Coordinates of C-alpha atoms in Angstrom, one line a residue:
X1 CA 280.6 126.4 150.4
X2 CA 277.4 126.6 152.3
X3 CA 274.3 124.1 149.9
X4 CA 272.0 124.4 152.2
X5 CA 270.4 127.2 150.2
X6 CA 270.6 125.5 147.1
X7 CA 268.9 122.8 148.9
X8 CA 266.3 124.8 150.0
X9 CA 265.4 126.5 146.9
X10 CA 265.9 123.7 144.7
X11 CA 263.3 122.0 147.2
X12 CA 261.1 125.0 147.1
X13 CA 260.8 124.8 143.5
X14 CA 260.6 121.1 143.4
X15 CA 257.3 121.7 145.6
X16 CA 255.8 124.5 143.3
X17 CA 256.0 122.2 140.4
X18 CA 254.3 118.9 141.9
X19 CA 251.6 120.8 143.2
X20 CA 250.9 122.6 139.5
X21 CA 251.2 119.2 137.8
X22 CA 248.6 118.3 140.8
X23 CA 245.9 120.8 140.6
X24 CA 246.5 121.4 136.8
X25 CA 247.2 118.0 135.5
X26 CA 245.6 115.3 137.6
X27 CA 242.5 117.5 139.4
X28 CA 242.5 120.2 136.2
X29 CA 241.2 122.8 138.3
X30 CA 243.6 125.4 137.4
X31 CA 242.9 128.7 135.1
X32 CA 242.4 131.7 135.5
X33 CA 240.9 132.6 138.7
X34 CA 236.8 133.9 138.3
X35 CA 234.5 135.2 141.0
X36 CA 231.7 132.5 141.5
X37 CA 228.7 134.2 140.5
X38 CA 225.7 134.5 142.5
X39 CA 223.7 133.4 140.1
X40 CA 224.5 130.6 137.5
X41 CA 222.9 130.1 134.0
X42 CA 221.7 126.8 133.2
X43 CA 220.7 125.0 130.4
X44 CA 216.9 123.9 129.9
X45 CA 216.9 120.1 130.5
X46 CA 213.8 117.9 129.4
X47 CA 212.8 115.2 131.8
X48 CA 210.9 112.7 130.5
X49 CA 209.0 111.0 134.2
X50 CA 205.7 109.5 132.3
X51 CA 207.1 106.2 133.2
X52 CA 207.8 106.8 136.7
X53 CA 205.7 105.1 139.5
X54 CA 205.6 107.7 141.5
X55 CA 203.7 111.0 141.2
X56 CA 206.3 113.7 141.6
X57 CA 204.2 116.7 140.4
X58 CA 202.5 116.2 143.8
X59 CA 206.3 116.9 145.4
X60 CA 206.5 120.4 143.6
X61 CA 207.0 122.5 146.9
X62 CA 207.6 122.2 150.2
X63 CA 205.8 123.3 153.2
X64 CA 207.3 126.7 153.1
X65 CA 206.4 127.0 149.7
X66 CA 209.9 127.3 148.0
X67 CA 210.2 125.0 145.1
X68 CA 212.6 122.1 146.2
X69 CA 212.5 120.3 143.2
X70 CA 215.5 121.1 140.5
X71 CA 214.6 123.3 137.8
X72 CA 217.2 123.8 135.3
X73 CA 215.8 126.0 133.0
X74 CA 215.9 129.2 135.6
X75 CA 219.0 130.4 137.0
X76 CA 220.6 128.7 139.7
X77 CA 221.0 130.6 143.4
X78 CA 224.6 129.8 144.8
X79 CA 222.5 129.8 147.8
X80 CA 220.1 126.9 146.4
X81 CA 223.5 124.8 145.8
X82 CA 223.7 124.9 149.7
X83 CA 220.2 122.5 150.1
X84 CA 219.1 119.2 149.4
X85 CA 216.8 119.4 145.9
X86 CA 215.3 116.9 144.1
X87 CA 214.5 116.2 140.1
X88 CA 212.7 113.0 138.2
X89 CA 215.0 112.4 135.4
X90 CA 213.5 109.5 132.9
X91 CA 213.1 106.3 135.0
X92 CA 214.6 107.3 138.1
X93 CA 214.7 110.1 141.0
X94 CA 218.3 112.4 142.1
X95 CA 218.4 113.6 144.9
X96 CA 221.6 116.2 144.9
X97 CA 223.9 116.8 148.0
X98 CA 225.4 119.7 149.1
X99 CA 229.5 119.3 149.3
X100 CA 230.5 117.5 152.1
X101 CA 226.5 116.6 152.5
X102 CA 225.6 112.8 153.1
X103 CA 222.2 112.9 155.0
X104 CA 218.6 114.1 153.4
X105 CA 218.2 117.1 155.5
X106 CA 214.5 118.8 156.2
X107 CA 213.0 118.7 153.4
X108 CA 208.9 118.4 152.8
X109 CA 209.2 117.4 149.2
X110 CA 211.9 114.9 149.5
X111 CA 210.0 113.0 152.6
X112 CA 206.9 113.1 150.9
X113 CA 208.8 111.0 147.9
X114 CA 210.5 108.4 150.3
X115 CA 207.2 107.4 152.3
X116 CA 205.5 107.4 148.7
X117 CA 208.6 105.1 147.3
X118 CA 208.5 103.1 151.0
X119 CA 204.7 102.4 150.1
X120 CA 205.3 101.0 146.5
X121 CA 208.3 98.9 148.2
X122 CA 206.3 97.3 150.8
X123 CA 203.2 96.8 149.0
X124 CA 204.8 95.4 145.1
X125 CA 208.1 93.5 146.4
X126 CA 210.5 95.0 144.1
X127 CA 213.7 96.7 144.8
X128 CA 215.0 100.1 144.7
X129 CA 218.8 100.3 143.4
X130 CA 220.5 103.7 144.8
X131 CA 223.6 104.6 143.2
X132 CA 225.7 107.2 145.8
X133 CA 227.9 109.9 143.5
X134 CA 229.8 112.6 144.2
X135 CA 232.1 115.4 142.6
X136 CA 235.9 115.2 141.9
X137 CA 237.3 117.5 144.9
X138 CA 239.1 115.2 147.6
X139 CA 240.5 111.8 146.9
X140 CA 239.0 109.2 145.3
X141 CA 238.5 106.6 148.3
X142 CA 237.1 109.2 150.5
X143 CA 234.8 110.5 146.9
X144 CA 233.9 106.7 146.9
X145 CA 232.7 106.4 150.7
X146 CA 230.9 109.4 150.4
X147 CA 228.7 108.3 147.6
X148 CA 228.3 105.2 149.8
X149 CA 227.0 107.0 152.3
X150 CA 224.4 108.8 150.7
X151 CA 223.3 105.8 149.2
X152 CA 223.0 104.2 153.3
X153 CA 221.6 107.1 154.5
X154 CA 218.2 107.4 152.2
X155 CA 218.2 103.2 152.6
X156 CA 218.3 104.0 156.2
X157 CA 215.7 106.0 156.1
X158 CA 213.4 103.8 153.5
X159 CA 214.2 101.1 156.3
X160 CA 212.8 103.0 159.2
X161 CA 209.8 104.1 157.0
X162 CA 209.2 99.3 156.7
X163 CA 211.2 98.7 153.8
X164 CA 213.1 95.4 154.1
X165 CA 216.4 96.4 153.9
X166 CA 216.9 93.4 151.5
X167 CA 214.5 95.5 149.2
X168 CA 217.0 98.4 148.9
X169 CA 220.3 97.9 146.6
X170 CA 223.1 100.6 147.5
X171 CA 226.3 101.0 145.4
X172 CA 228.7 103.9 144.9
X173 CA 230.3 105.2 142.4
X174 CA 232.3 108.3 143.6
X175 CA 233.8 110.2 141.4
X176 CA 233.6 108.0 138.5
X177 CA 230.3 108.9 136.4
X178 CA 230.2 112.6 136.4
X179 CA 227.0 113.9 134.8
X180 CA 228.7 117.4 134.7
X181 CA 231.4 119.7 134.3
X182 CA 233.3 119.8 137.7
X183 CA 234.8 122.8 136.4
X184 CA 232.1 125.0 137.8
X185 CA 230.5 124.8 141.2
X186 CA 227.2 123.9 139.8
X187 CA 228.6 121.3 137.6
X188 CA 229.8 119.9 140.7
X189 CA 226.6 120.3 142.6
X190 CA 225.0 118.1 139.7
X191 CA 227.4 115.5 139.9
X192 CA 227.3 115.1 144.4
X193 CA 223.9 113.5 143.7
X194 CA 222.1 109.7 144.9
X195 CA 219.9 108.0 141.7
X196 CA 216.8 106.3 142.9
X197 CA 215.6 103.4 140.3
X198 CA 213.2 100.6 141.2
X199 CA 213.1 97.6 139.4
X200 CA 213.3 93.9 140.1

């Protein structure tokens, strides 16, 4: 008798089964399959940026006039999950990333806010702590040195705007403080994100 088909099926199935426990119990992405909307209802989020030290209703728009800075109380684009936005949230600025994103692209609002933060740096001393996030997809090392990355890459630029780079704390945190569902793709948007606090 031949058991190389038993082999094979017994392996096939063996296969089937991790990758369910996989996806549905370690990643929990499984369910019924939906068609990603174009547009995604959000709910209305209160940000409370009196104490920040930075103007950000002068960062409103950019040069093209499209509104770069996060509004959460009109529906998201699937389009506007693509691009780089920005949102004052109490004490602190996030900056969110599209997936796979760890560089600030083009974006008028954004550099308005890092030369404003670069001036405060330079001319009060104090530090700026920038916490690098992302969502759950991928593993968590690679989630890690992404977050890490976005963190670098806004240091980087606050360095080449005369920060010291001893002024400028980075730290990541990967997948590990979600601020959002990643069971939708603009739960996950919310969570690939970098937090901009300054403080001593």
């Amino acid at each position: 008798m031949n058991s190389k088909p038993i082999i094979l099926v017994s392996f096939a199935i063996w296969c089937f089964i991790c990758t369910r426990w996989y996806v549905c119990g370690i990643k929990n992405v499984c369910g019924p399959s939906q068609a990603t909307p174009d547009v995604i209802e959000t709910p209305a989020i209160e940000n409370d940026s009196s104490d920040s030290k930075l103007d950000t209703n002068s960062m409103s728009s950019a040069g093209d006039g499209k509104n770069t800075l996060l509004n959460h109380s009109k529906p998201v684009l699937q389009e506007d999950m693509n691009k780089v936005q920005m949102e004052a949230i109490a004490d602190q600025m996030v900056i969110y990333f599209p997936y796979r994103s760890t560089r600030k692209e083009d974006n008028a609002a954004i550099d308005s806010y890092l030369s404003d933060l670069a001036k405060v740096l330079i001319s009060s001393g104090e530090k700026v702590y920038i916490n690098g996030h992302t969502d759950f997809v991928g593993e968590s090392k690679v989630n890690y040195n992404f977050g890490l990355q976005r963190a670098y890459s806004l240091r980087d630029i606050l360095v080449n705007k005369g920060v010291s780079k001893s002024q400028v704390i980075c730290k990541s945190y990967g997948e590990k403080k979600p601020v959002a569902t990643n069971d939708t793709p603009y739960g996950r948007y919310l969570n690939r994100r970098a937090e901009l606090r300054v403080g001593k």
